[in-house]
PDB file of C-alpha atoms and ligand atoms in Angstrom:
ATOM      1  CA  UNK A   1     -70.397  69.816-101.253  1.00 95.00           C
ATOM      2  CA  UNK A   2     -70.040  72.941-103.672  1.00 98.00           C
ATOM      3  CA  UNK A   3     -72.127  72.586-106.438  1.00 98.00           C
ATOM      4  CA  UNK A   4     -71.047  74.122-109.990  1.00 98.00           C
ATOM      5  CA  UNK A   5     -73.565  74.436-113.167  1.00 99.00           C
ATOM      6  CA  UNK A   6     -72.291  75.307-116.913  1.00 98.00           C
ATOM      7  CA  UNK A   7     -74.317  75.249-119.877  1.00 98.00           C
ATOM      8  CA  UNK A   8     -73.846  74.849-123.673  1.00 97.00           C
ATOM      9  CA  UNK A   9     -74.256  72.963-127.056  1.00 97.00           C
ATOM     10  CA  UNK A  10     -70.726  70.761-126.609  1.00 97.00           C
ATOM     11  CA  UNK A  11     -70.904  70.238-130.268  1.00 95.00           C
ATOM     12  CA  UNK A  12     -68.608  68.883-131.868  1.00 93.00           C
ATOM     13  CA  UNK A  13     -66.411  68.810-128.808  1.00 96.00           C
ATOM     14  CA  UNK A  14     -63.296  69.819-128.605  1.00 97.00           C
ATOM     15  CA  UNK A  15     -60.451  70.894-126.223  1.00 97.00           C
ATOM     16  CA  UNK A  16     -61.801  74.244-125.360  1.00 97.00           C
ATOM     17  CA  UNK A  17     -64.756  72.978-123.975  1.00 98.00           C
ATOM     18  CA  UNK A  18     -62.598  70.401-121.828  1.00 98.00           C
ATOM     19  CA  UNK A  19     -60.693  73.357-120.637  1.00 98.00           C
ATOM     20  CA  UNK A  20     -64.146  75.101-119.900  1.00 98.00           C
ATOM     21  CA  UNK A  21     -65.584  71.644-118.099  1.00 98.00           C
ATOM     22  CA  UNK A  22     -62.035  71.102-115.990  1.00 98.00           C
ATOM     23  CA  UNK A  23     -61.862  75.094-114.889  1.00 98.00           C
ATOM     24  CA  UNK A  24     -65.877  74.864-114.141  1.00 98.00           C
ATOM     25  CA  UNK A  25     -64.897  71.419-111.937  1.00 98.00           C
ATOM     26  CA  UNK A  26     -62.327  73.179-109.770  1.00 98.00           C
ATOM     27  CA  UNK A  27     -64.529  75.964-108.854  1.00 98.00           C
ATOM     28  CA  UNK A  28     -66.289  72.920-106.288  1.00 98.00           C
ATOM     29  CA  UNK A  29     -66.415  69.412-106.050  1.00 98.00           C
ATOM     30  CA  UNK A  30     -69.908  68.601-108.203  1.00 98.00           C
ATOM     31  CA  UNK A  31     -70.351  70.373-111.545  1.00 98.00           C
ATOM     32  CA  UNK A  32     -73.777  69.782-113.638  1.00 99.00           C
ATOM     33  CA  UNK A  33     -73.924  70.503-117.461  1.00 99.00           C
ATOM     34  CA  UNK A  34     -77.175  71.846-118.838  1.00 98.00           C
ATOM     35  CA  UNK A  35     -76.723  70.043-122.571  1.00 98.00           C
ATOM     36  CA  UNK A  36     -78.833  72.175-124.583  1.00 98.00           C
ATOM     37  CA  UNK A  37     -81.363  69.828-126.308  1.00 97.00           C
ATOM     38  CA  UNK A  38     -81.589  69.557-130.147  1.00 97.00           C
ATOM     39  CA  UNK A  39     -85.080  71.728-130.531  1.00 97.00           C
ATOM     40  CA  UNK A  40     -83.849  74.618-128.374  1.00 96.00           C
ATOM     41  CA  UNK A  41     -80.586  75.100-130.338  1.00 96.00           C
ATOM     42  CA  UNK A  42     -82.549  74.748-133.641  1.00 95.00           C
ATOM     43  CA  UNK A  43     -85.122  77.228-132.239  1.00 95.00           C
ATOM     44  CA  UNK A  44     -83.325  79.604-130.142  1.00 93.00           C
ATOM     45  CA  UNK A  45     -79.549  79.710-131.862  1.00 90.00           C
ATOM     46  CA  UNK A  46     -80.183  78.501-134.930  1.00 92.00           C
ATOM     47  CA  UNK A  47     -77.238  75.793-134.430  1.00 88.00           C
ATOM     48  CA  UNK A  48     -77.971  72.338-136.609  1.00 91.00           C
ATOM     49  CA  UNK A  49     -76.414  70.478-134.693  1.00 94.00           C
ATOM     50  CA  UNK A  50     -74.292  67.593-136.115  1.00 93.00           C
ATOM     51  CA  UNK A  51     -74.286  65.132-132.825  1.00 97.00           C
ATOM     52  CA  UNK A  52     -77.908  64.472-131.699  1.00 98.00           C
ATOM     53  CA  UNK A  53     -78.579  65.641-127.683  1.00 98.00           C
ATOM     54  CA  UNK A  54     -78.656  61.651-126.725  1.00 98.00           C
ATOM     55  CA  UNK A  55     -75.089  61.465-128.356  1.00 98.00           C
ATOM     56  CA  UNK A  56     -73.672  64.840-126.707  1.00 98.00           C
ATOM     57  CA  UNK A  57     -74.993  63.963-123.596  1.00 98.00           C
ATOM     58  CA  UNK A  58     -72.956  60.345-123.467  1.00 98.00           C
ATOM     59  CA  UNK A  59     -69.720  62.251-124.532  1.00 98.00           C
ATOM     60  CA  UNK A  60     -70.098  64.691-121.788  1.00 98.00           C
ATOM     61  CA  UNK A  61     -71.328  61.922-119.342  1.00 98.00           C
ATOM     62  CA  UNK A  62     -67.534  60.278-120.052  1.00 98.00           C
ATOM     63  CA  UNK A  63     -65.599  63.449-119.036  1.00 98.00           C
ATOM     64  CA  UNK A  64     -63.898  63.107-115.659  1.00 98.00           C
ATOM     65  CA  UNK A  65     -65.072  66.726-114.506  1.00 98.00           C
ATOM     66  CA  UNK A  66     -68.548  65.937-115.259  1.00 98.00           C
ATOM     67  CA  UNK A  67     -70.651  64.637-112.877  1.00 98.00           C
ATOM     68  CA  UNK A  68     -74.482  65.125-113.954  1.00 98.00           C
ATOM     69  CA  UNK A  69     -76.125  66.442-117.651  1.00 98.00           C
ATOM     70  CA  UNK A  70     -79.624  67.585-118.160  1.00 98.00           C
ATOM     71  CA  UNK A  71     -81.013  69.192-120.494  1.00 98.00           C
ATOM     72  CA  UNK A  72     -81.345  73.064-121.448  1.00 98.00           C
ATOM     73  CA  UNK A  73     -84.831  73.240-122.930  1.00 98.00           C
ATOM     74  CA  UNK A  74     -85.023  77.313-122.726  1.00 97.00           C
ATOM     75  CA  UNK A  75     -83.422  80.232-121.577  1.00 96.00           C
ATOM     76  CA  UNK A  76     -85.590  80.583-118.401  1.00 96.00           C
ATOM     77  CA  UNK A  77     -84.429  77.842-116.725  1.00 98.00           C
ATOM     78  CA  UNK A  78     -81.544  79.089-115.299  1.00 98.00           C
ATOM     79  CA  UNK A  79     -82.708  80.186-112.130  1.00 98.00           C
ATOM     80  CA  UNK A  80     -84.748  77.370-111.371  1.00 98.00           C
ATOM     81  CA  UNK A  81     -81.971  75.209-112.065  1.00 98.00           C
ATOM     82  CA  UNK A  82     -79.669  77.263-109.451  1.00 98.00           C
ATOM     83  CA  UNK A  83     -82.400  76.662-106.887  1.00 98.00           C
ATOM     84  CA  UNK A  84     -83.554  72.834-107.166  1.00 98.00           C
ATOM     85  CA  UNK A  85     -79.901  71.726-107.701  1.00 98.00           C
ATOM     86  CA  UNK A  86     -78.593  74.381-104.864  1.00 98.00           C
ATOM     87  CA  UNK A  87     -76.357  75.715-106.762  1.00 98.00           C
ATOM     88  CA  UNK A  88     -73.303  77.809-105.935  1.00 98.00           C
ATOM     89  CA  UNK A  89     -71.559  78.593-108.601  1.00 98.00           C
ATOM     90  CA  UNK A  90     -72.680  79.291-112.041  1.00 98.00           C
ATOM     91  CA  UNK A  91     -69.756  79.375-114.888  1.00 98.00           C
ATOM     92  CA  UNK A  92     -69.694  80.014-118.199  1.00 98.00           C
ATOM     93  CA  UNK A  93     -67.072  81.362-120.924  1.00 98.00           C
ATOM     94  CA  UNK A  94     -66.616  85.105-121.492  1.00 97.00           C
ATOM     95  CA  UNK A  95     -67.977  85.030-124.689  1.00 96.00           C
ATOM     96  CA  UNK A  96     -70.940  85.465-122.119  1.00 97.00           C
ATOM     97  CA  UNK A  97     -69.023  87.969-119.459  1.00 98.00           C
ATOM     98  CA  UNK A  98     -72.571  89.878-117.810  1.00 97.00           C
ATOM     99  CA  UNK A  99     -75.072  88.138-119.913  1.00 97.00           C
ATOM    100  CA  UNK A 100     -76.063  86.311-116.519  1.00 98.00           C
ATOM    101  CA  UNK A 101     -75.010  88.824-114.180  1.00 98.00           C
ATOM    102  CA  UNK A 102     -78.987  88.156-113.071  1.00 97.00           C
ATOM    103  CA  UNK A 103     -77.853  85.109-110.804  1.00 98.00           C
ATOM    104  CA  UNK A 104     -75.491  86.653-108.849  1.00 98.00           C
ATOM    105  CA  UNK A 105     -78.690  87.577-106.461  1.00 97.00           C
ATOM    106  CA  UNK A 106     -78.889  83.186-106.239  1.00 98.00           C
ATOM    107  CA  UNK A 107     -75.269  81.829-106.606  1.00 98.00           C
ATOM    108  CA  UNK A 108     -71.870  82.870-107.280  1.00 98.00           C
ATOM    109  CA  UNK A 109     -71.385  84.049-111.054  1.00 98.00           C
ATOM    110  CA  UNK A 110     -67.591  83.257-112.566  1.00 98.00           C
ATOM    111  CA  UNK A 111     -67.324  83.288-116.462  1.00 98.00           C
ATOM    112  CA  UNK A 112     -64.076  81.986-117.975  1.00 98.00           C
ATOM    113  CA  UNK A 113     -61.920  82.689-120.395  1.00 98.00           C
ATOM    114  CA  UNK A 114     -62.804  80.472-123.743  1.00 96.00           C
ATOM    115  CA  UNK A 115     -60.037  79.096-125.249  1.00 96.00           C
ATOM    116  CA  UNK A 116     -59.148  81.224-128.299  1.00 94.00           C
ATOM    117  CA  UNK A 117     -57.906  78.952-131.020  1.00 92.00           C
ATOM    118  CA  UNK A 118     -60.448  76.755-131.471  1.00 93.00           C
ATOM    119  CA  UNK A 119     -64.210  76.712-132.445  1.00 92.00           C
ATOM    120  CA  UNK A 120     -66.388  74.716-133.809  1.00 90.00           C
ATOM    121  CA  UNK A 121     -66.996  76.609-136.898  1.00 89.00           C
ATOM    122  CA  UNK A 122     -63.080  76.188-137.387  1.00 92.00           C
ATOM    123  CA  UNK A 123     -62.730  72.392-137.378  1.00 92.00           C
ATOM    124  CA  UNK A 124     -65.945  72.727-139.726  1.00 89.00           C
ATOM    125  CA  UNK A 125     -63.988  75.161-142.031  1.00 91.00           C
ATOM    126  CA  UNK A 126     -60.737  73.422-141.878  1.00 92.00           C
ATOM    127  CA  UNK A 127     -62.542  70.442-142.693  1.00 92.00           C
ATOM    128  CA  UNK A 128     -64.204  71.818-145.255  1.00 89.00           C
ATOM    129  CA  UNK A 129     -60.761  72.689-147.191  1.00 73.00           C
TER     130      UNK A 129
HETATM  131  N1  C2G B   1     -65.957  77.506-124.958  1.00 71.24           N
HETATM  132  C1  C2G B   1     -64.637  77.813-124.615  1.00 71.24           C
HETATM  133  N2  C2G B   1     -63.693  77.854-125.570  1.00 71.24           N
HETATM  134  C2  C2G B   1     -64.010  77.589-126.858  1.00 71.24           C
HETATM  135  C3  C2G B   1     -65.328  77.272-127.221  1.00 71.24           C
HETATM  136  C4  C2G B   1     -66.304  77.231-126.236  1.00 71.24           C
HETATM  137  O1  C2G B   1     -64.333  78.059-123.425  1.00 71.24           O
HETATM  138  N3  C2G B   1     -63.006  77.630-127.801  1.00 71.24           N
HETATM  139  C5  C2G B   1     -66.968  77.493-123.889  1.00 71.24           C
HETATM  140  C6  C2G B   1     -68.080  78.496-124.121  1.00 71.24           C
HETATM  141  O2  C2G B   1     -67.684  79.793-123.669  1.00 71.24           O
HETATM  142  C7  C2G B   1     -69.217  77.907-123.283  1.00 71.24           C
HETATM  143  C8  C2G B   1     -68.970  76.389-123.384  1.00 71.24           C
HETATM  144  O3  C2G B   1     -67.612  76.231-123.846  1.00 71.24           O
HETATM  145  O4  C2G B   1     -69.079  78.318-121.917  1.00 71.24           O
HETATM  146  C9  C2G B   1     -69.912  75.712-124.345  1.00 71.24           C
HETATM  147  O5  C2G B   1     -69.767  76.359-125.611  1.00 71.24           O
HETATM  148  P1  C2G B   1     -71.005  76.259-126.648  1.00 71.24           P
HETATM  149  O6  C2G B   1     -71.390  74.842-126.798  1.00 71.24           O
HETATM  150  O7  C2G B   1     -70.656  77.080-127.843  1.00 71.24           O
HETATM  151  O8  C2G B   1     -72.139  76.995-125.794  1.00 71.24           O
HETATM  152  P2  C2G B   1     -73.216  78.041-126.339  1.00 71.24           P
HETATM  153  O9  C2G B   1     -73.758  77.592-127.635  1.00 71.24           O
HETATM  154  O10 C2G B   1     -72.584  79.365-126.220  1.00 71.24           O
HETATM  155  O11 C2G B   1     -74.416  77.841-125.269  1.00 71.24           O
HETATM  156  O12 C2G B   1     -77.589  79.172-122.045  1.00 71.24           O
HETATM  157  C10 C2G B   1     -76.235  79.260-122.443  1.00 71.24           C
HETATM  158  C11 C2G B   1     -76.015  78.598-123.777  1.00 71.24           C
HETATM  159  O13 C2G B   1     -76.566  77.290-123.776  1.00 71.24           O
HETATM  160  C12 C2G B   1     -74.527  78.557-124.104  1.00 71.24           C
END
């Protein structure tokens, strides 16, 4: 079984990260999302987020592609996640092309393209108008 691992704040979803979760799925057959929990993006990316982790996580837990969530508690973790889950692929968007160029010595490293149109900070924006 190939295992895949992504990682990210998946808030307020929205069709780019589906297109991230399905092109993360088809790089194996097992893909694990590393949700990242409501202190670390508070602490370490300054994000407020507006769905709470426990809420993210059951939104990504009912995407087809995804097929375990835990949590992203720092930016160490990484590598220790690629080991205990035996990981062999590791995929995230471009937005973060080399940024974890570090794991390629543990598992494969693919990042993907994002899908331009639409961010969070958009719908927020367009909301806001
Ligand atoms: N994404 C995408 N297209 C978009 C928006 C996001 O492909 N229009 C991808 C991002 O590139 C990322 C994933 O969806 O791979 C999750 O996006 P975020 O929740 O914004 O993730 P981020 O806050 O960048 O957290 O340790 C890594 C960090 O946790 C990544």
């Amino acid at each position: 079984m190939k295992k895949v691992i992504t990682y990210g704040t998946f808030d307020l979803l929205h069709y780019g990260h589906i297109n991230l979760l399905r092109r993360a799925k088809e790089q194996g057959d097992y893909l694990i999302v590393a949700l990242s929990t409501d202190e670390f993006n508070w602490n370490e990316k300054q994000k407020k987020c507006y769905f709470t982790y426990e809420e993210r996580k059951q939104m990504l837990e009912a995407i087809r592609y995804v097929d375990l969530v835990i949590p992203e508690e720092n930016w160490e973790q990484k590598k220790e996640d690629v080991r205990e889950f035996r990981i062999d692929t590791f995929v995230m968007g471009n937005d973060w092309e080399g940024k974890f160029d570090f794991l390629k010595e543990y598992c494969d490293v693919v990042y993907l393209s994002r899908t331009p149109e639409i961010s969070t900070t958009q719908i927020k924006d367009d909301l806001g108008k």
